[in-house]
mmCIF file of C-alpha atoms and ligand atoms in Angstrom:
data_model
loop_
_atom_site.group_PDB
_atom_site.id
_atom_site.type_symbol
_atom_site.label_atom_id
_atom_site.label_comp_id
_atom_site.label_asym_id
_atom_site.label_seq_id
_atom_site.Cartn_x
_atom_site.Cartn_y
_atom_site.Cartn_z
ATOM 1 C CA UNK A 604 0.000 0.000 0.000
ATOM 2 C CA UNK A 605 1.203 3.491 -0.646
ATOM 3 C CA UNK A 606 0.788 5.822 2.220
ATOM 4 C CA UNK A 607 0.237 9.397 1.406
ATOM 5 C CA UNK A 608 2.772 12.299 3.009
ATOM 6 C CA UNK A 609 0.396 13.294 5.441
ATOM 7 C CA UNK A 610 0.161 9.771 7.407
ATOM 8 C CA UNK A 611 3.887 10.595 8.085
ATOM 9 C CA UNK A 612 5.127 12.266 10.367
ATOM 10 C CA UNK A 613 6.890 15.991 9.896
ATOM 11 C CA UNK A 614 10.005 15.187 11.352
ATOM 12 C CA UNK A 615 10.961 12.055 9.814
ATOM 13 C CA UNK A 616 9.770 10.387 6.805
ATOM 14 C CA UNK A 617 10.560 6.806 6.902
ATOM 15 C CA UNK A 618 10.121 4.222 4.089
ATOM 16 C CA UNK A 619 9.212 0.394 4.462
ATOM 17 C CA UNK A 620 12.398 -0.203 2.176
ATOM 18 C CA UNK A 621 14.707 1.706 4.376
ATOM 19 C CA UNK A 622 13.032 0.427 7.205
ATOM 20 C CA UNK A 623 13.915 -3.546 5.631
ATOM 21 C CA UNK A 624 17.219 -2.821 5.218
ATOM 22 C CA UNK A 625 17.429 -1.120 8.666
ATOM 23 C CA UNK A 626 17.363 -4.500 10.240
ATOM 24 C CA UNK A 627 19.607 -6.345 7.886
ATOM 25 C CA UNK A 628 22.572 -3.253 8.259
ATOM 26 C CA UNK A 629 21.731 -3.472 12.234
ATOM 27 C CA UNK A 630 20.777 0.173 12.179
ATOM 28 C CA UNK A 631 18.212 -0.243 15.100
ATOM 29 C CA UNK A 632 19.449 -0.789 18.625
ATOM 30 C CA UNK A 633 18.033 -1.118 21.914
ATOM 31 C CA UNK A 634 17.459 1.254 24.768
ATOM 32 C CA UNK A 635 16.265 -0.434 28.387
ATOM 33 C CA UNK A 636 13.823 1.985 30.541
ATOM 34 C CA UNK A 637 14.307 0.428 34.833
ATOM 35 C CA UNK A 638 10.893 -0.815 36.327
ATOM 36 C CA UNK A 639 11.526 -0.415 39.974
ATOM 37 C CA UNK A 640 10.153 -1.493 42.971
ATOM 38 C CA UNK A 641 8.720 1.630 44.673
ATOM 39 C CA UNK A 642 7.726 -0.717 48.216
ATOM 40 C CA UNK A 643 11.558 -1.804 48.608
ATOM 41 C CA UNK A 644 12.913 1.388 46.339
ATOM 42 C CA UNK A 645 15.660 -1.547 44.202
ATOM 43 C CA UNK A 646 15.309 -2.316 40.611
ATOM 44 C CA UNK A 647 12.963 -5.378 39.657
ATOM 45 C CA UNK A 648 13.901 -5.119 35.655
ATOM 46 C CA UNK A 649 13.586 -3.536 32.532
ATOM 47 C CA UNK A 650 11.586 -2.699 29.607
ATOM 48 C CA UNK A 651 13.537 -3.228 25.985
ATOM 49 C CA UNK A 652 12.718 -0.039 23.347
ATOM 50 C CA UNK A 653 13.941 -0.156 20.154
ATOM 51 C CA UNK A 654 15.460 3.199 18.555
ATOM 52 C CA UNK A 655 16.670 3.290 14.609
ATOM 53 C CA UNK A 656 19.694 4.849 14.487
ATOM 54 C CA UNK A 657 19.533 6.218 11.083
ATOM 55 C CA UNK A 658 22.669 6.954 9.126
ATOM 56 C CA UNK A 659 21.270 10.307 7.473
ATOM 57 C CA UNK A 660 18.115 10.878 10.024
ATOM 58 C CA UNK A 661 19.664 9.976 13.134
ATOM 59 C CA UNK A 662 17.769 8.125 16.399
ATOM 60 C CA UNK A 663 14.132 8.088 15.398
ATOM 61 C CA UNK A 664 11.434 6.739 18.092
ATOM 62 C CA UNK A 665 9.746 3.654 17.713
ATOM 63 C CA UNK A 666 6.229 6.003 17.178
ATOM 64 C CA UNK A 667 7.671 6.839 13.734
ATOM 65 C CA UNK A 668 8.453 3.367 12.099
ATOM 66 C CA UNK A 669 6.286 0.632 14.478
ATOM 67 C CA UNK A 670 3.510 1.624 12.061
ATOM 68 C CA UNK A 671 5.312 1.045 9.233
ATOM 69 C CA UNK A 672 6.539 -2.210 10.208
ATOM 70 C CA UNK A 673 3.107 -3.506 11.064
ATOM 71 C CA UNK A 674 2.045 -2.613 7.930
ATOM 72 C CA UNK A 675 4.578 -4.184 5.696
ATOM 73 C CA UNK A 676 4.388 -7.690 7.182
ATOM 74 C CA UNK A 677 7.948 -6.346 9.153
ATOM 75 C CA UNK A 678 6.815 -6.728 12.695
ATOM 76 C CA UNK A 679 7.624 -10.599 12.372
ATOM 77 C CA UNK A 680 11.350 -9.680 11.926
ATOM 78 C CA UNK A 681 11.322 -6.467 13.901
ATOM 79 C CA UNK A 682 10.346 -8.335 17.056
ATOM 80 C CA UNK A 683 12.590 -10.876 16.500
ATOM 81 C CA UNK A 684 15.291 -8.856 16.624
ATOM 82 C CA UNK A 685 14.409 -7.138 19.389
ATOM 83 C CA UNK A 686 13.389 -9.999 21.696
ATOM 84 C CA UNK A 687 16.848 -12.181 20.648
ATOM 85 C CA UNK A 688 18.968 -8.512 20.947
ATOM 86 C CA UNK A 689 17.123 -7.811 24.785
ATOM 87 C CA UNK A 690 17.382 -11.612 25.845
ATOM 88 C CA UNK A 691 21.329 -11.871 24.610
ATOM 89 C CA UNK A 692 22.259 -8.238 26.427
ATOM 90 C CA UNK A 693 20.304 -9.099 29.754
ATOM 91 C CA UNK A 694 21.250 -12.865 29.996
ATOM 92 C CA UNK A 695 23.936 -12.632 32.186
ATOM 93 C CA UNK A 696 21.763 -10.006 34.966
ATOM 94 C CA UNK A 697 18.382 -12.434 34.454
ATOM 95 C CA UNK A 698 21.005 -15.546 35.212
ATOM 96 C CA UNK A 699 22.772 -14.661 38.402
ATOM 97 C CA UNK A 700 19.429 -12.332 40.037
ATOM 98 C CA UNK A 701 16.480 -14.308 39.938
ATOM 99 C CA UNK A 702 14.087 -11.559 40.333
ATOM 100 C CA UNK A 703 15.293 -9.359 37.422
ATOM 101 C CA UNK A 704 12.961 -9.190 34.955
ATOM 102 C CA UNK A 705 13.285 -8.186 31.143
ATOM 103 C CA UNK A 706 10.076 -6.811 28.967
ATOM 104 C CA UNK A 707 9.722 -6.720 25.588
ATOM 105 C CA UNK A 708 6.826 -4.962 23.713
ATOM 106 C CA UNK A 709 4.512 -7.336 20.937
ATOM 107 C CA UNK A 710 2.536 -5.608 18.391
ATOM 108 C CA UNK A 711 -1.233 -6.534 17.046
ATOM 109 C CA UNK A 712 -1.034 -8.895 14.716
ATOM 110 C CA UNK A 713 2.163 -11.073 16.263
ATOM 111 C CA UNK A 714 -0.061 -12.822 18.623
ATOM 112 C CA UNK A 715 -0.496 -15.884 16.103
ATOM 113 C CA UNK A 716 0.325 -19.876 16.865
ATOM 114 C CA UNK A 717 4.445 -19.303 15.032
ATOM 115 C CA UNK A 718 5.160 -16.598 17.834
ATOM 116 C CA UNK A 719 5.108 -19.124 20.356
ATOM 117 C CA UNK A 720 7.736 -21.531 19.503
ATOM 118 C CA UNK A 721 9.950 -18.567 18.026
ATOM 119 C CA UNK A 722 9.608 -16.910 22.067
ATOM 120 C CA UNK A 723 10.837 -20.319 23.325
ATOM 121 C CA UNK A 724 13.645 -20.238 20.868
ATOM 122 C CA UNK A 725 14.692 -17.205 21.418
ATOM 123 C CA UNK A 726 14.745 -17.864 25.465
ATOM 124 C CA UNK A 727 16.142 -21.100 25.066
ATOM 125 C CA UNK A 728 19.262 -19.428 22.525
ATOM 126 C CA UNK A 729 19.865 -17.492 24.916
ATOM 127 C CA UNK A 730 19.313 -19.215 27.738
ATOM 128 C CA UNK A 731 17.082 -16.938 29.938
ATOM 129 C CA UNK A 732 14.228 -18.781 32.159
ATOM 130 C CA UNK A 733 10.788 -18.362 30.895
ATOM 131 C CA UNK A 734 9.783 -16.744 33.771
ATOM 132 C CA UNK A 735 12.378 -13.496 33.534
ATOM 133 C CA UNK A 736 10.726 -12.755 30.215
ATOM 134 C CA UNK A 737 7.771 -10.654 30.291
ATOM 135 C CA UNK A 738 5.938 -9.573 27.115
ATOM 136 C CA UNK A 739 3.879 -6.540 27.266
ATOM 137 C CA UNK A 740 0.755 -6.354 24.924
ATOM 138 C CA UNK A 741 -2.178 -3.846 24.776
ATOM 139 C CA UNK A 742 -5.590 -3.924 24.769
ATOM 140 C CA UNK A 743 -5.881 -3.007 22.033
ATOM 141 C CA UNK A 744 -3.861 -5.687 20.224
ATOM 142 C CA UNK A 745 -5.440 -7.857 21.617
ATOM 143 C CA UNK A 746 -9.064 -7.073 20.512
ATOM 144 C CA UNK A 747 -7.813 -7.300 17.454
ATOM 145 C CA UNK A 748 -8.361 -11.127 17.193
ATOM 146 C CA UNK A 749 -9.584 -12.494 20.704
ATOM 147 C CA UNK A 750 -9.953 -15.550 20.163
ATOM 148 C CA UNK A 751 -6.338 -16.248 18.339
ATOM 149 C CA UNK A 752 -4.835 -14.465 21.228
ATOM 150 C CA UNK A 753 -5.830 -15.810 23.833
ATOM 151 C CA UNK A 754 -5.122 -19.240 22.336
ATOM 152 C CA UNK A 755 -1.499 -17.846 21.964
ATOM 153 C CA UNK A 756 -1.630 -16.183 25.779
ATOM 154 C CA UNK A 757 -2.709 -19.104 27.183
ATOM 155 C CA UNK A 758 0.405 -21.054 25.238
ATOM 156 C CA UNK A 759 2.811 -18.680 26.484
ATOM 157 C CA UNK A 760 1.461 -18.605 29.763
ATOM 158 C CA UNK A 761 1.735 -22.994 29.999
ATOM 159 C CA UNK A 762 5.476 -22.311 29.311
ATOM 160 C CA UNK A 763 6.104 -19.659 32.103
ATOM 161 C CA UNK A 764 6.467 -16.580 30.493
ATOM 162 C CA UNK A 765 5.065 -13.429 32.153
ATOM 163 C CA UNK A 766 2.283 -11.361 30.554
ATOM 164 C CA UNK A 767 1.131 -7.582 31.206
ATOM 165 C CA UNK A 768 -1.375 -5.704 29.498
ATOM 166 C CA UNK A 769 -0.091 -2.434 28.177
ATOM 167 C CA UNK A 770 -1.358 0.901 28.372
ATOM 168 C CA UNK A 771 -4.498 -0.529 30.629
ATOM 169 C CA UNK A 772 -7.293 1.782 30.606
ATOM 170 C CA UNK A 773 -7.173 2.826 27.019
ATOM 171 C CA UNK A 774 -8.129 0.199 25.270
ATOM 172 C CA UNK A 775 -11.502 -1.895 24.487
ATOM 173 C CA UNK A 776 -11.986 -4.796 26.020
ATOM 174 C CA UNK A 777 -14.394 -5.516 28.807
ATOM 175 C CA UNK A 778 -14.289 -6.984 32.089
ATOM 176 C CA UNK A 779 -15.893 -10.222 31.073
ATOM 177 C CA UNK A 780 -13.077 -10.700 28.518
ATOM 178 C CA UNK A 781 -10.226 -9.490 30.846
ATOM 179 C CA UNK A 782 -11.245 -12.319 33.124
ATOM 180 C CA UNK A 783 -10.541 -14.535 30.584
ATOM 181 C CA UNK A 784 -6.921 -13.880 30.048
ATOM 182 C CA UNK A 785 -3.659 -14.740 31.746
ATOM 183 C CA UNK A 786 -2.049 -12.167 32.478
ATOM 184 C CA UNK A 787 0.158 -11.497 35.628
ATOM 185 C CA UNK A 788 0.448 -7.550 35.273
ATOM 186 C CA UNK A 789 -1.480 -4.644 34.470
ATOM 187 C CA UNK A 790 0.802 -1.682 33.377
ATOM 188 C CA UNK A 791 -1.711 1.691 34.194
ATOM 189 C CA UNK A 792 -1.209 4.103 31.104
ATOM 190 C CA UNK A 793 0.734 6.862 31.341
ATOM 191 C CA UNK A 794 -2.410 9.236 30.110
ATOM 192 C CA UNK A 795 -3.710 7.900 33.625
ATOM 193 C CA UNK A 796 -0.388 9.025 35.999
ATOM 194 C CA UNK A 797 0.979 12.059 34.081
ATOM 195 C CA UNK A 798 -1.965 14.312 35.743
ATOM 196 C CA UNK A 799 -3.081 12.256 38.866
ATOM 197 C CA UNK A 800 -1.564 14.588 41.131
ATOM 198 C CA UNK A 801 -3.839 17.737 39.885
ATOM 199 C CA UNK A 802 -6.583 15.732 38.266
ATOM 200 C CA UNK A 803 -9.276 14.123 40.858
ATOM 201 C CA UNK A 804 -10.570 11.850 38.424
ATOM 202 C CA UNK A 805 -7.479 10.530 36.961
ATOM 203 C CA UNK A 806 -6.054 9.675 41.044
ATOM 204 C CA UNK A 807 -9.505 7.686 41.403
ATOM 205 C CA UNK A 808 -8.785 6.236 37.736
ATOM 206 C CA UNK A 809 -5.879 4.990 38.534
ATOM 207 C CA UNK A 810 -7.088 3.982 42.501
ATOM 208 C CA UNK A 811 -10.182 1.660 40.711
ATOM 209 C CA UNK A 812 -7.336 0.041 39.226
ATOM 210 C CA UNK A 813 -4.860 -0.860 41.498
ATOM 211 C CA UNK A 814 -7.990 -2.426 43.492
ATOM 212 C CA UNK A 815 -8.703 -4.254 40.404
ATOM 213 C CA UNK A 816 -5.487 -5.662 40.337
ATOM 214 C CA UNK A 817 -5.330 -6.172 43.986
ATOM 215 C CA UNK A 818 -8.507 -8.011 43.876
ATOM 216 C CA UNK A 819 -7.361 -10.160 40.719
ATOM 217 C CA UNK A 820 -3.901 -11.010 42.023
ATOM 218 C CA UNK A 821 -2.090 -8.845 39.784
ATOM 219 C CA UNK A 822 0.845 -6.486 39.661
ATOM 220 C CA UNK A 823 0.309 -3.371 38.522
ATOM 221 C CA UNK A 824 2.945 -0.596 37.347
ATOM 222 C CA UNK A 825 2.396 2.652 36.457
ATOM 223 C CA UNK A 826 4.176 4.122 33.557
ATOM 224 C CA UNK A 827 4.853 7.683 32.603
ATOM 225 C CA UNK A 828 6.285 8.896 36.701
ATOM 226 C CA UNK A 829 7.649 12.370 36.034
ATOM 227 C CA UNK A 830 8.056 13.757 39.280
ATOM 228 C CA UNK A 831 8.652 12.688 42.874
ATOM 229 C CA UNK A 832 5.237 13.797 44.240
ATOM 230 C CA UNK A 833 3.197 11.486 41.568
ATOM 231 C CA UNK A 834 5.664 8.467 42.489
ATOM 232 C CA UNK A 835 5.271 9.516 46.449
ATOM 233 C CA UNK A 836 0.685 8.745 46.186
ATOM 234 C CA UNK A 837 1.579 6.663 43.949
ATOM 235 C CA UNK A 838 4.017 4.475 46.795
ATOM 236 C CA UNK A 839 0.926 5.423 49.232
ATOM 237 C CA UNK A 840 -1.481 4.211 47.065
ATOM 238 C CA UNK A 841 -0.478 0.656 47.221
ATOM 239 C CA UNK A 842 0.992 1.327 44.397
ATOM 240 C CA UNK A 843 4.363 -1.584 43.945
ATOM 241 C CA UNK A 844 5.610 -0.882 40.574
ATOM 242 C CA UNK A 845 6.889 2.293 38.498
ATOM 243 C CA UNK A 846 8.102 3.597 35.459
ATOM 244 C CA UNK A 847 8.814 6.750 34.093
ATOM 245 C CA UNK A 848 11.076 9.883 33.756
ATOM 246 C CA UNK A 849 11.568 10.668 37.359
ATOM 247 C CA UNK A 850 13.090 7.378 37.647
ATOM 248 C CA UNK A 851 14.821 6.934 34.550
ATOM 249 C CA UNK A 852 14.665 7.878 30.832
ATOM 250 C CA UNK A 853 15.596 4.755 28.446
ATOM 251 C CA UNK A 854 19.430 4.002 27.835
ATOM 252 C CA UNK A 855 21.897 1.983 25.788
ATOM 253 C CA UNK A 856 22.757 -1.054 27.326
ATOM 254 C CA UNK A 857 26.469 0.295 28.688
ATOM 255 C CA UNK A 858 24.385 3.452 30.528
ATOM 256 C CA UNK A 859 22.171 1.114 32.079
ATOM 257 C CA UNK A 860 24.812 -0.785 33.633
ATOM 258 C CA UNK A 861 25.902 2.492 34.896
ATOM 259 C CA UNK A 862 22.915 3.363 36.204
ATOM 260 C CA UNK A 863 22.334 0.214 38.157
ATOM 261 C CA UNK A 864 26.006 0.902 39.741
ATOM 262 C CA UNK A 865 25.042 4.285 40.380
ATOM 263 C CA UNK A 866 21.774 5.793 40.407
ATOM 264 C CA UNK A 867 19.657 6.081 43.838
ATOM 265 C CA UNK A 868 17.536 2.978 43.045
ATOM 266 C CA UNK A 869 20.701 0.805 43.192
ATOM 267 C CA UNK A 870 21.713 0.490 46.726
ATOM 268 C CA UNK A 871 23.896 -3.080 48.200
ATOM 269 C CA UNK A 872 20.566 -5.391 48.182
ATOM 270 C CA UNK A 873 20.088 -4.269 44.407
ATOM 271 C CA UNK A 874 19.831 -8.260 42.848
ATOM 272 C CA UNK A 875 21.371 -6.155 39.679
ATOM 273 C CA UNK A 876 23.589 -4.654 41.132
ATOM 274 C CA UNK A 877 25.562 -7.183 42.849
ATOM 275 C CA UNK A 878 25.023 -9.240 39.180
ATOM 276 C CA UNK A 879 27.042 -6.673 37.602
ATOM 277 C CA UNK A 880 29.792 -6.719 40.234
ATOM 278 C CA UNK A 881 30.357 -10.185 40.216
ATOM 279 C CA UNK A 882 30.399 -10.288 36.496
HETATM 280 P P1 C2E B 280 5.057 1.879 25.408
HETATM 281 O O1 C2E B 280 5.238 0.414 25.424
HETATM 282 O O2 C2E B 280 3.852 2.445 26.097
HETATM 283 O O3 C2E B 280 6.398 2.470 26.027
HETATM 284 C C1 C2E B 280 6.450 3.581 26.871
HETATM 285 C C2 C2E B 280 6.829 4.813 26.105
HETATM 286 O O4 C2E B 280 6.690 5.942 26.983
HETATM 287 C C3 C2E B 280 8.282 4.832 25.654
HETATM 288 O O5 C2E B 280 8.371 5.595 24.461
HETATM 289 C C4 C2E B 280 8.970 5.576 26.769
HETATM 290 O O6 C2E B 280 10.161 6.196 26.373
HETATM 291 C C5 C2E B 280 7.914 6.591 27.137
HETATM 292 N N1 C2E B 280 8.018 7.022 28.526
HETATM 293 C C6 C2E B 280 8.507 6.337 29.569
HETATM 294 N N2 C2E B 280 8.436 7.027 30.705
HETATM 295 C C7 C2E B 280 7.877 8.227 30.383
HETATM 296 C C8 C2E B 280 7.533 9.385 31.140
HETATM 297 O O7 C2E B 280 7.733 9.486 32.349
HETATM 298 N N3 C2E B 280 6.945 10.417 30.456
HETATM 299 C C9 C2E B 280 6.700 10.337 29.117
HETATM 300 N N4 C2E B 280 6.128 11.400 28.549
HETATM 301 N N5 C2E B 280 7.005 9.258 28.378
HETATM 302 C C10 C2E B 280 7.587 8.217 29.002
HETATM 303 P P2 C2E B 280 9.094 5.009 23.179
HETATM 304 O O8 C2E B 280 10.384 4.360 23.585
HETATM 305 O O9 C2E B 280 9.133 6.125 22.198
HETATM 306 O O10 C2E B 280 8.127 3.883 22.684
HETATM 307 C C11 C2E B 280 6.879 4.197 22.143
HETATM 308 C C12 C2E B 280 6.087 2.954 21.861
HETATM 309 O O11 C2E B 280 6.668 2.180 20.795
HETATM 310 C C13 C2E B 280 6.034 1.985 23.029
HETATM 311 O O12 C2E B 280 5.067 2.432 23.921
HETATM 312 C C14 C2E B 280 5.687 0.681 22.347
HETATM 313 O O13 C2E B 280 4.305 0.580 22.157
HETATM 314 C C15 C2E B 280 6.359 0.814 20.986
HETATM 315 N N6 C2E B 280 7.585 0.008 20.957
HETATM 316 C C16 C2E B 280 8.795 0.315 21.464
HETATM 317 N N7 C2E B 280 9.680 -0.683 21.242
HETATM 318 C C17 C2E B 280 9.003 -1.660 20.577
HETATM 319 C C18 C2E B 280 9.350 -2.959 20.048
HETATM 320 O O14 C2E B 280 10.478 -3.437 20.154
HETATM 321 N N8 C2E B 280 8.348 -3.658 19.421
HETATM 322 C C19 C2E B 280 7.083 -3.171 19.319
HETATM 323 N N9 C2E B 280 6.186 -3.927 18.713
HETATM 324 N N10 C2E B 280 6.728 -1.976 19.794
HETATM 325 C C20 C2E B 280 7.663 -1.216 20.413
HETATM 326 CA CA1 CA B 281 5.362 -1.171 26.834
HETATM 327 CA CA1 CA B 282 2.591 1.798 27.719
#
């Protein structure tokens, strides 16, 4: 299909063809955002983004070629990559810390019967347990096909590996449906966090949820923690898990390893931190 100027984006223009040959000529590369712990204030993993470092256009954000790839039948390869490239660079943490966990994002339209021997593969390669991998999915991917999906959820589930529904809140699906799937985490949308602090409705938004997933036996993380007064009600909320800003931007690989030696949120009982150390 031919997609007109204006479904681009100002900034960048992006092409499926560059975009194929991005992957072969290992333009894209990984940056790693820290989920922490906000009870016990320590790491508890990461979440894998992928960047494009383009020779002429330089790092462009995954919201300016995802949509490209999912278009073009590239998301197969895409993820691939990026599941093998976040499993090979966080091996040697997930091995020695038993707790660490590593995330990787799945589009719509992965969520067939192939991706679930090609996860194995990949976890097996590289020899990460099952249950350090989590894969994060939306809502909205998975209304896509229901019925496929949670076929494929329920497969990946049997082997171990952890599931979390991105961007919770936003998307479709309904109560009776969420039931159904098997999912260990809810991730609360950022559009949910950014304004809690000022914004009654979004604080009780976000409060219905993490009773939801209280009352489920969930996790739940909140993404998108800019400043230290959103992650403080947050922490008082009941509240376990956070992402965002405040805590971290996303990193190469080396600058995470730094950051885990470093940063506030690494202190002596940090599982990651003692990895590195060691290794
Ligand atoms: P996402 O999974 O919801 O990832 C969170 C996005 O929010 C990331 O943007 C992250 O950099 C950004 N973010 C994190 N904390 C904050 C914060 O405190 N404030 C604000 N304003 N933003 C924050 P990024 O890296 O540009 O990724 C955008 C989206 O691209 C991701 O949204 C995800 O849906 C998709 N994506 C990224 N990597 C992959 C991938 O390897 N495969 C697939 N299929 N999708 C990916
Ligand atoms: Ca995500
Ligand atoms: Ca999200």
């Amino acid at each position: 299909a031919e997609s007109s100027p204006r479904d681009q984006p100002a900034r960048v223009r992006i092409f499926d063809y560059e975009l194929e040959e991005a992957i072969s000529r290992n333009e894209l590369q990984l940056y790693y955002q820290p989920k922490v712990n906000l009870a016990t204030q320590t790491i508890s993993g990461v979440e894998a983004l992928v960047r494009w470092n383009h020779p002429e256009k330089g790092m462009i954000n995954p919201d300016d070629f995802i949509h490209i790839a999912e278009e073009n039948a590239l998301i197969l390869p895409l993820t691939l990559w990026t599941l093998n490239a976040a499993l090979r660079q966080s091996a040697f943490i997930c091995n020695r810390h038993k707790n660490f966990l590593v995330a990787v994002n799945l589009s719509a339209g992965i969520l067939d019967k192939d991706i679930v021997d090609l996860v194995m593969g990949a976890v097996h390669t590289w020899d990460v347990p099952p249950h350090q991998l989590v894969l994060e999915v939306t809502e909205n991917a998975i209304m896509e096909q229901p019925e496929t999906c949670l076929r494929t959820l329920n497969q990946l589930r049997s082997h171990n590996i952890i599931l979390s529904i991105d961007d919770f809140g936003t998307g479709y699906s309904s109560f009776s449906y969420l039931k159904r799937l098997p999912v260990q985490e809810l991730k609360i949308d950022q559009s949910f966090v950014k304004d809690m602090i000022h914004n009654v409705d979004d604080a009780h938004i976000v409060q219905a949820m993490l009773y939801l997933g209280r009352t489920f036996g969930l996790k739940v993380i909140a993404e998108g923690i800019e400043d230290w007064d959103t992650l403080d009600r947050l922490a008082t909320m009941g509240c376990d898990h956070g992402q965002g800003y405040y805590i971290a931007r996303p990193m190469p690989f080396e600058e995470l390893l730094e950051w885990i030696e470093t940063s506030g949120w690494a202190d002596t009982d940090t599982p990651a931190k003692r990895a590195y150390s060691q290794g």
